[in-house]
XYZ file of C-alpha atoms in Angstrom:
664
model
C 63.997 85.231 277.577
C 65.166 83.524 274.318
C 64.749 80.177 274.757
C 61.634 79.968 276.456
C 59.638 79.774 272.609
C 62.582 76.609 271.849
C 61.313 74.890 274.858
C 57.676 75.288 273.542
C 58.418 74.188 270.547
C 59.700 71.060 272.181
C 56.962 70.155 273.661
C 54.457 71.101 271.067
C 56.656 69.035 268.188
C 56.182 66.050 271.593
C 52.873 66.496 271.270
C 52.356 66.150 266.938
C 54.637 62.782 265.999
C 55.470 62.110 262.337
C 53.644 59.402 260.650
C 55.542 56.520 258.967
C 55.427 55.906 255.966
C 54.350 52.077 256.411
C 51.476 53.795 258.451
C 51.178 56.176 255.431
C 51.115 52.790 252.333
C 48.733 51.150 254.935
C 46.153 54.277 254.701
C 46.859 54.545 250.698
C 45.655 50.728 250.707
C 42.561 51.608 252.863
C 41.630 54.378 250.472
C 42.415 51.688 247.477
C 40.662 48.562 248.432
C 37.538 51.641 249.029
C 37.960 53.031 245.367
C 38.337 56.517 247.317
C 40.734 57.730 244.442
C 41.028 61.409 245.923
C 42.427 60.065 249.211
C 44.958 58.185 247.458
C 45.895 61.320 245.582
C 46.508 63.271 248.734
C 47.652 60.162 250.545
C 50.085 60.059 247.366
C 50.974 63.097 247.688
C 52.243 62.514 251.539
C 54.720 59.763 251.222
C 56.524 61.158 248.225
C 56.744 64.423 250.166
C 58.108 61.904 252.897
C 60.317 59.980 249.569
C 60.467 61.530 246.965
C 61.049 59.645 244.362
C 58.834 56.006 245.985
C 58.075 54.299 243.151
C 55.506 52.339 244.202
C 53.883 55.944 245.509
C 54.318 57.423 242.362
C 52.192 54.615 240.680
C 49.920 54.510 242.739
C 49.312 58.697 241.764
C 49.224 58.167 238.288
C 46.513 54.675 238.524
C 44.610 56.740 241.518
C 44.325 60.315 239.197
C 43.250 57.680 235.827
C 40.676 55.845 238.181
C 38.803 59.304 238.775
C 38.933 60.246 235.284
C 42.132 63.312 235.432
C 43.672 61.482 232.547
C 44.599 65.604 232.010
C 46.538 65.369 235.779
C 47.763 62.245 235.989
C 49.760 62.782 232.720
C 50.490 66.436 234.397
C 52.190 64.345 237.041
C 53.550 61.264 234.908
C 55.779 65.011 232.617
C 56.982 66.025 236.135
C 58.708 62.432 236.576
C 59.675 61.663 233.825
C 61.809 64.808 233.950
C 62.795 63.225 237.392
C 63.847 60.573 235.166
C 63.385 58.185 238.257
C 60.676 55.584 236.893
C 59.249 54.627 233.646
C 55.871 55.666 233.451
C 55.317 55.037 229.380
C 53.087 52.571 229.210
C 50.640 54.687 231.655
C 51.321 57.610 229.430
C 50.274 55.365 226.469
C 46.471 54.703 228.513
C 46.539 58.339 229.041
C 46.360 59.409 225.660
C 44.304 56.380 224.285
C 41.449 57.290 227.012
C 41.988 60.910 225.418
C 41.801 59.658 222.347
C 45.235 60.917 221.012
C 45.549 57.703 219.667
C 48.683 58.007 217.456
C 50.384 59.742 220.727
C 49.454 57.125 221.831
C 50.786 53.922 219.769
C 53.916 56.382 220.235
C 54.634 56.510 223.344
C 54.640 51.901 222.753
C 57.428 51.693 221.070
C 60.082 50.617 222.692
C 58.512 48.184 225.718
C 58.689 45.122 226.013
C 56.026 43.400 224.492
C 54.183 42.078 228.507
C 51.055 41.477 227.986
C 49.944 44.382 229.948
C 51.140 46.459 226.957
C 49.943 44.263 224.129
C 46.531 44.261 224.978
C 46.371 48.554 225.437
C 48.273 47.978 221.384
C 45.139 45.887 220.637
C 43.104 48.205 222.215
C 44.615 51.472 220.383
C 45.352 49.436 216.619
C 41.225 48.405 217.028
C 40.297 51.851 217.775
C 41.521 53.018 215.091
C 40.354 50.365 212.753
C 43.635 48.710 212.569
C 41.191 45.469 213.100
C 43.166 42.720 211.368
C 46.550 44.029 213.749
C 44.253 43.966 216.396
C 43.454 40.580 216.290
C 47.179 39.242 215.079
C 48.413 40.351 218.178
C 45.341 38.831 220.889
C 46.052 35.552 218.746
C 50.208 36.016 219.347
C 48.682 36.520 223.919
C 48.866 33.520 225.908
C 45.565 32.466 226.447
C 45.980 31.306 230.250
C 46.403 34.112 231.708
C 43.622 37.106 230.144
C 40.188 36.375 230.815
C 37.789 36.968 228.525
C 40.311 36.738 225.819
C 38.215 34.840 223.196
C 35.597 37.533 223.629
C 37.256 40.326 221.876
C 38.939 38.371 220.080
C 35.681 37.523 218.472
C 34.958 40.987 218.382
C 37.520 41.717 216.619
C 37.637 39.244 213.400
C 33.853 40.363 213.135
C 35.049 43.906 212.835
C 38.158 42.792 210.148
C 35.162 41.761 208.509
C 36.383 37.993 208.690
C 33.678 36.650 210.406
C 34.051 33.461 208.347
C 36.944 32.856 210.425
C 35.056 32.840 213.774
C 33.924 29.558 214.082
C 36.715 28.548 213.937
C 38.611 30.197 216.643
C 36.295 29.609 219.203
C 36.132 25.461 217.635
C 40.519 26.349 218.336
C 39.945 27.610 221.909
C 37.348 24.440 223.173
C 35.229 27.622 223.265
C 30.910 27.300 222.842
C 29.458 30.302 221.277
C 26.667 30.332 224.947
C 29.747 30.402 227.144
C 28.039 34.505 228.191
C 26.153 36.041 226.878
C 29.053 38.654 225.355
C 30.895 36.165 223.796
C 27.126 34.386 221.747
C 26.214 38.592 221.124
C 29.856 38.936 219.089
C 28.958 35.007 217.385
C 26.233 37.016 216.804
C 26.860 39.569 215.071
C 30.198 37.648 212.606
C 26.406 35.933 211.278
C 25.307 38.747 210.702
C 27.675 39.632 209.091
C 27.936 36.394 206.698
C 23.978 37.077 206.342
C 22.838 33.856 208.300
C 20.034 36.579 210.141
C 17.785 33.838 211.394
C 20.724 31.924 212.492
C 21.904 35.018 214.159
C 18.138 35.596 215.552
C 18.448 32.745 217.122
C 21.494 33.184 218.831
C 20.747 36.511 220.276
C 17.567 35.400 221.548
C 18.911 32.990 223.400
C 22.350 35.510 224.162
C 19.213 37.871 226.134
C 18.079 34.787 227.744
C 21.716 33.840 228.726
C 22.572 37.694 230.298
C 18.757 37.824 231.862
C 19.863 34.773 234.299
C 22.780 36.363 234.784
C 22.839 39.643 236.125
C 19.471 39.071 237.717
C 22.243 36.622 240.256
C 24.019 39.484 240.384
C 21.171 41.619 242.018
C 20.750 44.279 239.213
C 17.638 45.717 239.763
C 15.517 45.322 236.582
C 16.470 48.915 234.722
C 19.953 47.826 235.392
C 19.275 44.572 233.870
C 17.879 45.978 230.038
C 20.398 48.668 230.126
C 22.992 46.728 230.624
C 21.201 43.999 227.405
C 20.091 47.438 225.607
C 23.056 46.048 222.568
C 21.085 43.009 222.293
C 18.407 44.929 221.792
C 18.751 46.351 219.303
C 20.834 44.050 217.027
C 17.563 42.130 217.570
C 15.388 44.282 215.326
C 17.522 45.111 213.442
C 17.684 41.406 212.306
C 14.007 41.789 212.648
C 15.226 44.698 210.281
C 16.821 42.719 207.950
C 14.195 39.979 207.366
C 11.080 42.364 206.428
C 9.166 42.104 210.148
C 9.465 46.411 209.582
C 6.293 47.405 212.043
C 7.874 44.560 214.877
C 11.792 46.448 214.586
C 9.362 49.544 215.091
C 8.672 48.865 218.347
C 11.717 47.285 219.369
C 12.845 50.830 218.243
C 10.913 53.462 219.643
C 10.198 51.070 223.096
C 14.326 52.174 223.662
C 14.473 55.331 222.265
C 11.060 56.175 224.482
C 12.953 54.541 227.776
C 15.741 55.694 227.634
C 16.675 53.222 228.851
C 19.818 52.165 226.441
C 23.805 53.250 227.112
C 23.893 55.700 224.948
C 26.174 54.291 221.769
C 22.275 51.936 221.331
C 20.595 54.832 221.694
C 22.086 56.327 218.809
C 22.129 53.417 217.024
C 18.052 52.704 217.423
C 17.635 56.094 216.650
C 19.817 56.160 213.725
C 18.436 52.605 212.020
C 14.661 53.671 212.711
C 14.822 57.023 211.201
C 16.912 54.480 208.194
C 13.491 52.864 209.071
C 10.733 55.563 208.458
C 13.304 56.873 204.814
C 11.470 60.152 204.594
C 7.897 59.572 205.463
C 8.764 62.422 208.950
C 11.928 64.991 207.786
C 11.801 66.685 210.694
C 11.319 63.998 213.358
C 14.510 62.604 211.745
C 16.711 65.453 210.991
C 15.451 66.948 215.153
C 16.357 62.985 216.773
C 20.067 62.923 215.041
C 20.223 67.448 216.401
C 20.936 65.918 219.421
C 23.466 63.264 218.234
C 25.384 65.348 215.874
C 27.005 69.174 217.904
C 28.431 71.633 215.860
C 32.757 73.099 216.926
C 34.630 75.972 215.782
C 37.800 73.608 216.830
C 39.186 71.348 213.018
C 36.394 69.081 212.834
C 33.348 71.270 212.519
C 30.669 68.264 213.478
C 30.927 65.840 215.581
C 29.000 63.482 218.070
C 27.477 64.920 221.155
C 28.237 62.301 224.194
C 31.361 61.045 223.178
C 30.316 59.375 221.115
C 33.027 59.442 219.113
C 34.557 57.205 221.338
C 32.110 54.617 221.377
C 30.906 54.090 218.141
C 32.791 52.471 215.594
C 33.511 54.495 211.919
C 30.961 52.629 210.087
C 28.103 53.872 212.703
C 29.212 56.757 212.618
C 29.237 57.380 209.244
C 25.438 56.169 208.290
C 24.644 59.139 211.155
C 26.615 61.489 209.399
C 24.915 59.571 205.980
C 21.132 59.640 206.943
C 21.552 63.757 208.207
C 22.999 64.346 204.696
C 19.869 62.503 202.801
C 17.517 64.084 205.545
C 18.281 66.848 204.754
C 18.018 66.562 200.658
C 14.711 65.440 200.777
C 14.118 68.925 203.158
C 16.131 70.420 200.660
C 18.441 71.963 202.341
C 21.293 72.471 200.930
C 23.274 74.812 202.828
C 23.630 72.743 205.541
C 23.890 69.649 203.465
C 26.445 71.098 201.561
C 27.841 72.120 204.998
C 27.726 68.764 205.928
C 29.485 67.056 203.217
C 32.075 69.093 202.714
C 33.481 68.046 206.115
C 33.072 64.261 205.905
C 36.208 63.336 203.350
C 38.193 64.270 206.724
C 36.178 62.488 209.604
C 36.338 59.213 207.427
C 39.161 59.095 204.440
C 39.077 56.539 202.081
C 35.264 55.939 202.747
C 33.264 56.436 199.357
C 30.142 57.583 201.352
C 31.491 61.653 201.405
C 32.297 60.569 197.619
C 28.972 59.501 196.342
C 26.976 62.014 198.973
C 28.818 64.765 197.215
C 27.846 63.602 193.799
C 24.281 63.211 195.362
C 23.938 66.613 196.756
C 25.489 68.435 192.686
C 22.472 65.987 191.199
C 19.567 67.912 193.608
C 21.246 71.235 192.514
C 20.793 69.488 188.934
C 24.393 69.597 188.197
C 24.996 65.888 186.879
C 28.376 67.147 184.583
C 29.705 68.541 188.086
C 29.096 65.153 189.851
C 30.149 62.988 187.011
C 33.528 65.493 186.737
C 33.849 64.122 190.943
C 32.834 60.783 190.313
C 35.195 60.114 187.260
C 38.208 61.752 189.073
C 38.440 59.663 191.685
C 38.104 56.339 189.969
C 40.710 57.766 188.327
C 43.188 58.672 191.807
C 41.317 55.126 193.091
C 41.174 52.950 190.884
C 41.005 49.875 192.979
C 38.638 50.922 194.703
C 36.169 52.142 192.327
C 33.623 49.737 191.536
C 30.388 51.649 193.544
C 31.740 54.792 191.874
C 31.706 53.942 188.071
C 28.248 52.285 189.015
C 27.194 55.379 190.379
C 29.059 57.930 187.845
C 26.708 55.194 185.214
C 23.284 56.049 186.606
C 24.246 59.843 187.238
C 25.005 60.089 183.423
C 22.402 58.463 182.178
C 19.831 59.708 184.166
C 20.802 62.944 182.482
C 21.721 62.249 179.072
C 24.632 61.340 178.538
C 24.751 57.599 177.168
C 28.549 57.418 175.514
C 29.643 58.738 179.137
C 27.862 56.000 181.369
C 28.596 53.055 178.321
C 32.720 54.322 179.328
C 32.274 53.812 182.852
C 30.376 50.822 183.044
C 32.659 49.251 180.508
C 36.108 50.386 183.084
C 34.676 48.497 185.556
C 36.586 44.831 185.396
C 34.696 42.262 187.036
C 31.800 42.455 185.052
C 32.716 44.205 181.716
C 31.693 40.831 180.257
C 28.693 40.038 181.994
C 25.623 39.726 179.275
C 23.645 41.972 181.547
C 26.392 44.371 181.056
C 26.654 43.906 177.852
C 23.338 44.054 177.097
C 23.380 47.704 178.864
C 26.098 49.321 177.204
C 25.180 48.426 173.628
C 21.820 50.009 174.688
C 23.939 53.180 175.615
C 26.402 53.160 172.733
C 23.023 52.716 170.433
C 21.439 55.755 171.583
C 24.352 57.676 171.864
C 24.851 56.485 167.496
C 27.491 54.453 168.296
C 27.344 51.775 165.911
C 31.185 50.815 165.437
C 31.772 51.197 169.690
C 28.315 48.535 170.004
C 30.042 45.944 167.786
C 33.193 46.546 169.341
C 31.450 45.797 172.784
C 30.293 42.483 171.717
C 33.204 41.042 169.968
C 35.831 42.007 172.727
C 32.733 40.160 175.484
C 32.741 37.078 172.926
C 36.680 37.420 173.142
C 37.257 36.916 176.944
C 34.354 34.285 176.938
C 35.991 32.045 174.278
C 39.098 32.273 176.700
C 37.081 31.595 180.089
C 37.505 28.375 181.583
C 34.023 28.754 183.625
C 31.673 26.246 184.186
C 28.921 28.886 183.403
C 29.651 29.893 179.952
C 27.988 32.625 178.821
C 29.504 32.537 174.987
C 26.683 31.410 173.093
C 24.177 33.946 174.432
C 26.242 36.747 173.849
C 27.225 34.767 170.132
C 23.406 34.864 169.772
C 23.269 38.556 170.744
C 25.535 39.628 168.727
C 24.459 38.913 165.395
C 21.765 39.061 166.034
C 23.147 42.953 166.209
C 24.908 41.946 163.241
C 21.793 41.459 161.041
C 19.738 44.535 162.271
C 22.533 46.922 161.931
C 23.224 44.949 157.892
C 25.886 43.453 159.054
C 24.556 40.637 157.095
C 28.714 38.472 156.830
C 29.657 38.860 159.901
C 26.375 37.703 161.158
C 25.967 34.212 158.716
C 29.795 33.360 160.778
C 28.624 33.814 164.628
C 25.014 32.094 163.279
C 27.108 28.495 161.537
C 29.646 28.387 164.925
C 26.923 27.869 166.587
C 24.765 26.138 164.426
C 28.408 24.306 164.305
C 29.491 23.627 167.513
C 26.214 23.559 170.212
C 23.424 23.160 167.457
C 21.472 25.501 167.664
C 17.676 25.882 166.244
C 17.778 29.486 166.648
C 20.986 30.110 164.554
C 19.654 26.829 162.892
C 16.587 29.867 161.748
C 18.505 32.844 161.991
C 21.248 31.798 159.918
C 18.848 30.501 157.277
C 16.689 33.783 157.366
C 20.998 35.310 156.933
C 21.989 33.467 154.527
C 19.054 33.655 151.777
C 19.944 37.198 151.747
C 23.009 36.606 149.449
C 23.756 33.068 149.045
C 20.843 31.063 148.365
C 22.531 27.857 147.999
C 23.168 28.026 150.841
C 20.429 28.902 152.786
C 18.443 26.319 151.025
C 21.154 23.640 152.194
C 20.725 24.380 156.294
C 17.445 24.357 155.077
C 17.454 20.702 155.117
C 18.423 20.688 158.538
C 15.475 21.677 159.583
C 13.024 19.128 161.288
C 10.180 18.824 158.847
C 6.533 20.084 161.458
C 3.989 18.217 162.041
C 0.851 17.570 159.516
C 2.300 19.727 156.664
C 2.781 16.945 154.461
C -0.250 17.065 152.340
C -0.225 20.179 152.462
C 0.098 21.585 148.539
C 2.421 25.359 149.636
C 1.380 26.789 146.094
C -2.374 26.348 146.081
C -3.015 28.042 149.300
C -1.478 31.389 148.329
C -2.987 31.181 146.050
C -7.164 30.999 147.946
C -8.258 33.965 149.229
C -8.040 32.698 152.663
C -9.764 29.708 154.726
C -13.113 29.692 157.012
C -12.532 28.016 160.095
C -14.373 24.528 160.680
C -13.224 22.345 163.350
C -14.158 19.116 163.208
C -13.801 15.633 165.586
C -15.347 15.720 169.511
C -15.026 19.386 169.871
C -17.333 20.268 166.565
C -20.993 22.355 167.856
C -18.964 23.153 170.918
C -19.050 26.743 170.405
C -23.138 26.747 168.884
C -24.260 25.413 171.709
C -22.160 27.762 174.195
C -23.482 30.462 172.622
C -27.096 29.282 172.478
C -26.741 28.841 176.337
C -25.186 31.799 176.393
C -28.017 33.352 175.025
C -30.840 31.873 176.728
C -29.153 32.756 179.967
C -28.249 36.617 179.242
C -32.890 36.792 178.639
C -32.712 35.744 182.574
C -32.757 39.256 184.668
C -31.004 38.858 187.719
C -33.719 39.871 190.599
C -31.887 42.582 193.192
C -33.546 44.018 195.930
C -34.941 47.674 196.139
C -32.866 50.187 197.167
C -34.246 51.931 199.459
C -32.815 55.705 201.564
C -31.762 55.477 204.497
C -33.632 55.605 207.284
C -36.659 54.040 205.538
C -38.267 50.861 206.858
C -40.175 49.409 203.835
C -42.382 47.488 207.092
C -43.227 51.081 207.800
C -43.701 53.210 204.654
C -46.018 55.741 206.614
C -47.834 58.096 203.552
C -47.264 57.089 200.187
C -45.101 60.499 198.005
C -47.362 62.064 195.479
C -47.497 60.847 192.406
C -47.187 63.414 190.091
C -43.943 64.481 192.266
C -41.719 64.215 189.286
C -43.533 66.718 186.528
C -42.689 70.233 186.730
C -45.218 72.014 188.361
C -47.235 73.755 185.946
C -48.693 70.269 184.447
C -49.775 69.608 188.697
C -53.312 69.234 189.192
C -53.176 71.235 192.281
C -50.833 73.998 189.889
C -52.495 77.252 190.171
C -51.345 80.218 187.675
C -49.861 83.091 189.861
C -53.179 86.267 189.390
C -51.307 89.486 187.036
C -51.457 92.453 189.099
C -54.170 95.533 188.561
C -52.497 97.820 189.610
C -49.538 98.168 186.758
C -52.748 99.015 184.801
C -53.693 101.694 186.640
C -52.450 105.398 185.379
C -53.668 108.906 186.782
C -55.404 110.713 184.686
C -59.096 112.362 183.856
C -61.249 109.001 183.895
C -60.742 108.105 179.705
C -58.257 108.957 179.299
C -56.617 105.690 178.617
C -59.118 105.083 175.930
C -58.129 107.796 174.396
C -54.811 107.840 173.819
C -54.383 103.671 172.515
C -57.351 105.325 170.007
C -55.429 107.927 168.517
C -52.359 105.903 168.841
C -54.341 103.202 167.088
C -55.342 105.234 164.326
C -52.392 106.882 164.293
C -50.667 103.361 164.155
C -52.878 103.169 161.074
C -52.476 106.186 159.345
C -48.369 105.069 159.437
C -48.389 101.832 158.434
C -44.385 101.924 156.925
C -42.449 103.415 160.500
C -40.168 101.610 161.822
C -40.525 101.341 165.463
C -37.602 102.410 167.030
C -39.539 105.676 165.804
C -42.431 105.554 167.080
C -40.678 104.129 170.665
C -38.633 107.935 170.517
C -41.469 109.557 170.234
C -43.527 107.987 173.157
C -40.043 108.377 175.259
C -40.091 112.481 174.167
C -43.702 112.935 174.803
C -43.324 111.331 178.328
C -40.887 113.410 178.903
C -42.747 116.101 177.813
C -44.736 115.236 180.149
C -43.431 114.811 183.289
C -41.215 118.440 182.348
C -45.159 119.724 182.311
C -46.155 118.577 185.441
C -43.281 119.605 187.669
C -43.588 123.225 187.068
C -47.345 122.525 187.811
C -46.422 121.545 190.946
C -43.502 124.384 191.410
C -46.004 126.804 191.063
């Protein structure tokens, strides 16, 4: 009885014959051609089950996982294969790490690999994402130009990002490529023109890029909305150029249209929102914060803040920094200091080596009326990084000057070697030191500037200007000998009339002979030869008398003006609102401006006769009035108050007696 089940087993095995590896590879190729990557992974597993360690199957599985965006599963598969040591998948591992934004690990995994074209392209992309633009461009320039499609597009983009926009035109000439050969290349070339501040040329090239892009994409039978999404970066850049050129309304309309219609990729939308907020400024702070809140997310990880929807990978460091900067400024305008302080504290770790976080920290302290703390932060950073401290020192000088610390402001400006001897900077430092009471320090600034310009080999030398101002300063502060020496140098070297006048004024205080000697070099004024100066000084004054063809013109002009003043200007009468002069209706009352009692229609009000009625017997009032008149005549010296009190007492008594009678 035992063999029967074996026969059944054999029969079932014969019914389902095994699929050959060739058929599995055929099926795998078909799935890959159809972009059915999940099915391709399953078929790859079947091949590996039949033939473990097959290199082609392993590579197809990893590539299919990457195409299906299963990056974590691809790394697991690479790790399993690396344990067996059969296939080298370092390139795929580096690419997966690059997709996960683990750039340093990705770059490390490429070390020791052969310099193939694919590896060089990946390495240049990793360096580009890390912000190492020069190294990325160097790799692109080493790549074979004939074997890579659209090499010039990425090369120009790398040059622009590396701050080498001036090399773009030379690169295109060496590659024998026109900027308008594709809309991507035209866009990148226009970006290089923007970096070089050639905004008009950039605008024309961007318009050409949009036209070429519309023609190219329409040939590919894309829908209108898809075409607009593809060309959204060009639209945003055109709006930015309009903003720079001062066409504010057009720029606002372009940004608003992009944001409302939502026909753009995520990165272009983020740039449009940021530029629109920067264009509006503090006008609508709440709306700007609401829009930026959609772009910035707060997390519990090591980085407290990050951009939403993967924008950290799509935007450059400069663009991301601009978004965070605008959010801090809006928080300061809305007086949300706690949120601003929290975000500013996280920015140095997000953008190491950048000056913006330091400036924002100082701005927060200034808003909190802590100018001394802001000066301390800026000064510490300038001492730590002197090679990039120019902007920091300028900001520190501005904060100190506004806070009433002129000495700190002057010292900050004096530490900037590029501008410390420029006339405007020298004037500012001297003014600040004068305000601080440091006259000797201000004088030393002039002396240092004179020494520097004396040794400077420049075409536009400012030595004369500096010496002229230094001499005036020294004369103003009582240093007449030094001022005279400077004026004399100016007269001998350049023959300046202003310096000659200053020298005469200065020398007149101590050396009159020297002043008179230089006074002879002054050119005489025309018309002063026949005037006796001594007699002119003795006179009390002279009346102005005009001679010549213009004499008497003022008198006739005044007479004419008087005649003109007599003529009254005819003006049209002003009528009330709704009044028709053709149908005036009933004329107004001529007595309408008189007081009522002076009008003819006035009738005085009658007196109330009932007020004089008094209850009682007939003739009682007359008797009381007569008796009161008799008593008044008999008492001429009684005071008024006494009579009033007596009358009130009498009235009270009569009222009481009347009440008693009524009760009975």
